[in-house]
C-alpha cells in the first residue's frame, strides 16, 4: 500500500534549502487554450456591420429618451391604458417604457461593442500587494490609455458620436420630470395655522383647555381650535394642517422651570406648549416622564427637556422643540400669543 506523500512534489538539497531543486507538479499545467479569432477580427466588413448595429442601438436610445419627454407633455395625465384585466396610467407607462428601452439599448450596445469590436486578447495578472509603487501607477495609466486606444473609441467616430448623443439625450427626461416636483412650497414649511388668539383645544374632544384643567405633571395632546373649519373644506388640507400644528401642553411646577431668555411670559402658571413633531425626522412625540420632565421620541430616541426650553439632551435631533407662546383670553381659556416663531418639524435644506 503506497503512501499519499509519495505523490507530492519534493525538493532535493540540504536541511536549509540550499541547492534545492523543485520537482515538477504531479498534474501538468494545462496552459491557456489557443486563441480563437472572432469574425470581426478577420473580416473588416463584419466589423463595420457590428459598428453600424451598435450605433443604431445608441441612436434609438437617444430617440426613446426624446420620446419620453414628448410623452410627458403630449399624453394627458388622466389617460389610461387597458391590457385585458390590467390597466395603468398611460403617461407613466409610456415614459417608463421609453426610458427602460433606452437604458436597455445603451447597455446592449455597450456589450455588443465590447464583445465584437474591442481587442480580444488573453492576459495573465499576477497577485500583487494592495498598495502600488509609482511604477505600477504609471503602468495603470499607460494601460488605461492603451485600453482607450484598443477600444476604438477615438477611431470609431460613428459609435463615439452616437453614444455621446444617446447619453446626452438621456439626461433630458430627468430634467423634464423635475416639473413633477410641483410648485415651490414658499412659506408653507415655515408657517402653521397657529395665530394670535387661537384657542388651545384637546385633540380628541376638541374642547378648549383652561389652566385649571391641568394638574402639575400632566401632559395633554392638543391642537388649534381653527382646525374644524378646515376639516369641512378639504380632508387633505386638514391632515396637513393638523400634522404641522399638533402640540403637547404640559404643566410643571414653576420653580422647576428654567426659562430661556426672552420667553419669560410664554407660559401660564407653569403651563408650557411645544410642537409635538420631533425636529429629527418628524415623528410625533408624547412619551413623557414626569419626574425628569423629559419627553422621548419613539422613533430614534431623541430626548427633550420640557423644563428647559425643550432642549435636546440625547439622540440625533439637532434643535429643541419649537415653543408656542401661551396666554389666557377673557373667558379663561388658553390661547396662543402668536404662531410659532420658528419652523416646526425636521430641519430642511434651507435651514442648513
mmCIF file of N, CA, C and O in Angstrom, residues 196-200 209-211 265-269 271 273 324-330 332-338:
data_model
loop_
_atom_site.group_PDB
_atom_site.id
_atom_site.type_symbol
_atom_site.label_atom_id
_atom_site.label_comp_id
_atom_site.label_asym_id
_atom_site.label_seq_id
_atom_site.Cartn_x
_atom_site.Cartn_y
_atom_site.Cartn_z
ATOM 1 N N UNK A 196 -52.317 84.497 16.622
ATOM 2 C CA UNK A 196 -52.691 85.185 17.858
ATOM 3 C C UNK A 196 -54.173 84.995 18.158
ATOM 4 O O UNK A 196 -55.025 85.180 17.289
ATOM 5 N N UNK A 197 -54.474 84.575 19.404
ATOM 6 C CA UNK A 197 -55.853 84.428 19.849
ATOM 7 C C UNK A 197 -56.473 83.075 19.574
ATOM 8 O O UNK A 197 -57.612 82.830 19.997
ATOM 9 N N UNK A 198 -55.774 82.163 18.880
ATOM 10 C CA UNK A 198 -56.330 80.840 18.605
ATOM 11 C C UNK A 198 -56.313 80.019 19.885
ATOM 12 O O UNK A 198 -55.281 79.887 20.543
ATOM 13 N N UNK A 199 -57.471 79.457 20.245
ATOM 14 C CA UNK A 199 -57.557 78.674 21.469
ATOM 15 C C UNK A 199 -56.872 77.320 21.331
ATOM 16 O O UNK A 199 -56.839 76.748 20.234
ATOM 17 N N UNK A 200 -56.376 76.835 22.451
ATOM 18 C CA UNK A 200 -55.768 75.507 22.519
ATOM 19 C C UNK A 200 -56.856 74.524 22.931
ATOM 20 O O UNK A 200 -57.497 74.695 23.982
ATOM 21 N N UNK A 209 -59.140 74.350 26.441
ATOM 22 C CA UNK A 209 -58.460 73.987 27.681
ATOM 23 C C UNK A 209 -58.273 75.233 28.544
ATOM 24 O O UNK A 209 -57.815 76.278 28.058
ATOM 25 N N UNK A 210 -58.636 75.095 29.811
ATOM 26 C CA UNK A 210 -58.372 76.134 30.806
ATOM 27 C C UNK A 210 -57.180 75.720 31.660
ATOM 28 O O UNK A 210 -56.915 74.529 31.814
ATOM 29 N N UNK A 211 -56.463 76.675 32.237
ATOM 30 C CA UNK A 211 -55.359 76.308 33.127
ATOM 31 C C UNK A 211 -55.788 75.392 34.270
ATOM 32 O O UNK A 211 -55.040 74.503 34.687
ATOM 33 N N UNK A 265 -42.575 85.273 29.463
ATOM 34 C CA UNK A 265 -44.043 85.342 29.510
ATOM 35 C C UNK A 265 -44.702 84.378 28.526
ATOM 36 O O UNK A 265 -45.842 84.588 28.110
ATOM 37 N N UNK A 266 -43.998 83.295 28.155
ATOM 38 C CA UNK A 266 -44.557 82.345 27.187
ATOM 39 C C UNK A 266 -45.374 81.241 27.853
ATOM 40 O O UNK A 266 -46.032 80.462 27.159
ATOM 41 N N UNK A 267 -45.348 81.169 29.158
ATOM 42 C CA UNK A 267 -46.105 80.153 29.883
ATOM 43 C C UNK A 267 -47.175 80.776 30.768
ATOM 44 O O UNK A 267 -47.196 81.993 30.998
ATOM 45 N N UNK A 268 -48.066 79.931 31.272
ATOM 46 C CA UNK A 268 -49.142 80.383 32.155
ATOM 47 C C UNK A 268 -49.132 79.495 33.390
ATOM 48 O O UNK A 268 -49.529 78.320 33.337
ATOM 49 N N UNK A 269 -48.647 80.014 34.513
ATOM 50 C CA UNK A 269 -48.626 79.269 35.782
ATOM 51 C C UNK A 269 -47.969 77.889 35.621
ATOM 52 O O UNK A 269 -48.509 76.875 36.096
ATOM 53 N N UNK A 271 -47.622 76.247 32.826
ATOM 54 C CA UNK A 271 -48.146 75.531 31.652
ATOM 55 C C UNK A 271 -47.352 75.970 30.419
ATOM 56 O O UNK A 271 -47.318 77.170 30.097
ATOM 57 N N UNK A 273 -46.259 75.017 26.202
ATOM 58 C CA UNK A 273 -46.766 74.362 24.990
ATOM 59 C C UNK A 273 -45.637 74.246 23.976
ATOM 60 O O UNK A 273 -44.957 75.238 23.677
ATOM 61 N N UNK A 324 -44.635 77.273 21.629
ATOM 62 C CA UNK A 324 -45.735 78.166 21.274
ATOM 63 C C UNK A 324 -46.034 79.073 22.466
ATOM 64 O O UNK A 324 -46.359 78.587 23.558
ATOM 65 N N UNK A 325 -45.956 80.391 22.294
ATOM 66 C CA UNK A 325 -46.261 81.298 23.413
ATOM 67 C C UNK A 325 -47.734 81.213 23.797
ATOM 68 O O UNK A 325 -48.607 81.250 22.934
ATOM 69 N N UNK A 326 -47.999 81.101 25.093
ATOM 70 C CA UNK A 326 -49.373 80.960 25.583
ATOM 71 C C UNK A 326 -49.818 82.198 26.361
ATOM 72 O O UNK A 326 -49.006 82.927 26.924
ATOM 73 N N UNK A 327 -51.134 82.371 26.385
ATOM 74 C CA UNK A 327 -51.766 83.403 27.203
ATOM 75 C C UNK A 327 -53.152 82.900 27.579
ATOM 76 O O UNK A 327 -53.529 81.770 27.224
ATOM 77 N N UNK A 328 -53.917 83.707 28.292
ATOM 78 C CA UNK A 328 -55.282 83.357 28.683
ATOM 79 C C UNK A 328 -56.218 84.440 28.162
ATOM 80 O O UNK A 328 -55.955 85.642 28.326
ATOM 81 N N UNK A 329 -57.314 84.017 27.491
ATOM 82 C CA UNK A 329 -58.239 85.014 26.940
ATOM 83 C C UNK A 329 -59.222 85.488 28.011
ATOM 84 O O UNK A 329 -59.151 85.081 29.182
ATOM 85 N N UNK A 330 -60.140 86.312 27.584
ATOM 86 C CA UNK A 330 -61.083 86.921 28.530
ATOM 87 C C UNK A 330 -61.977 85.895 29.208
ATOM 88 O O UNK A 330 -62.496 86.137 30.311
ATOM 89 N N UNK A 332 -60.947 82.879 30.073
ATOM 90 C CA UNK A 332 -60.135 81.992 30.892
ATOM 91 C C UNK A 332 -59.568 80.788 30.160
ATOM 92 O O UNK A 332 -59.066 79.859 30.816
ATOM 93 N N UNK A 333 -59.610 80.773 28.847
ATOM 94 C CA UNK A 333 -59.077 79.652 28.078
ATOM 95 C C UNK A 333 -57.661 79.958 27.589
ATOM 96 O O UNK A 333 -57.303 81.111 27.336
ATOM 97 N N UNK A 334 -56.885 78.886 27.442
ATOM 98 C CA UNK A 334 -55.531 79.031 26.910
ATOM 99 C C UNK A 334 -55.593 79.377 25.427
ATOM 100 O O UNK A 334 -56.322 78.740 24.654
ATOM 101 N N UNK A 335 -54.831 80.397 25.043
ATOM 102 C CA UNK A 335 -54.765 80.802 23.638
ATOM 103 C C UNK A 335 -53.301 81.049 23.275
ATOM 104 O O UNK A 335 -52.438 81.204 24.142
ATOM 105 N N UNK A 336 -53.041 81.087 21.988
ATOM 106 C CA UNK A 336 -51.693 81.379 21.502
ATOM 107 C C UNK A 336 -51.483 82.879 21.457
ATOM 108 O O UNK A 336 -52.363 83.635 21.035
ATOM 109 N N UNK A 337 -50.316 83.321 21.927
ATOM 110 C CA UNK A 337 -49.962 84.735 21.792
ATOM 111 C C UNK A 337 -49.654 85.083 20.334
ATOM 112 O O UNK A 337 -49.836 86.201 19.892
ATOM 113 N N UNK A 338 -49.151 84.074 19.609
ATOM 114 C CA UNK A 338 -48.795 84.239 18.194
ATOM 115 C C UNK A 338 -48.610 82.840 17.630
ATOM 116 O O UNK A 338 -48.817 81.835 18.320
#
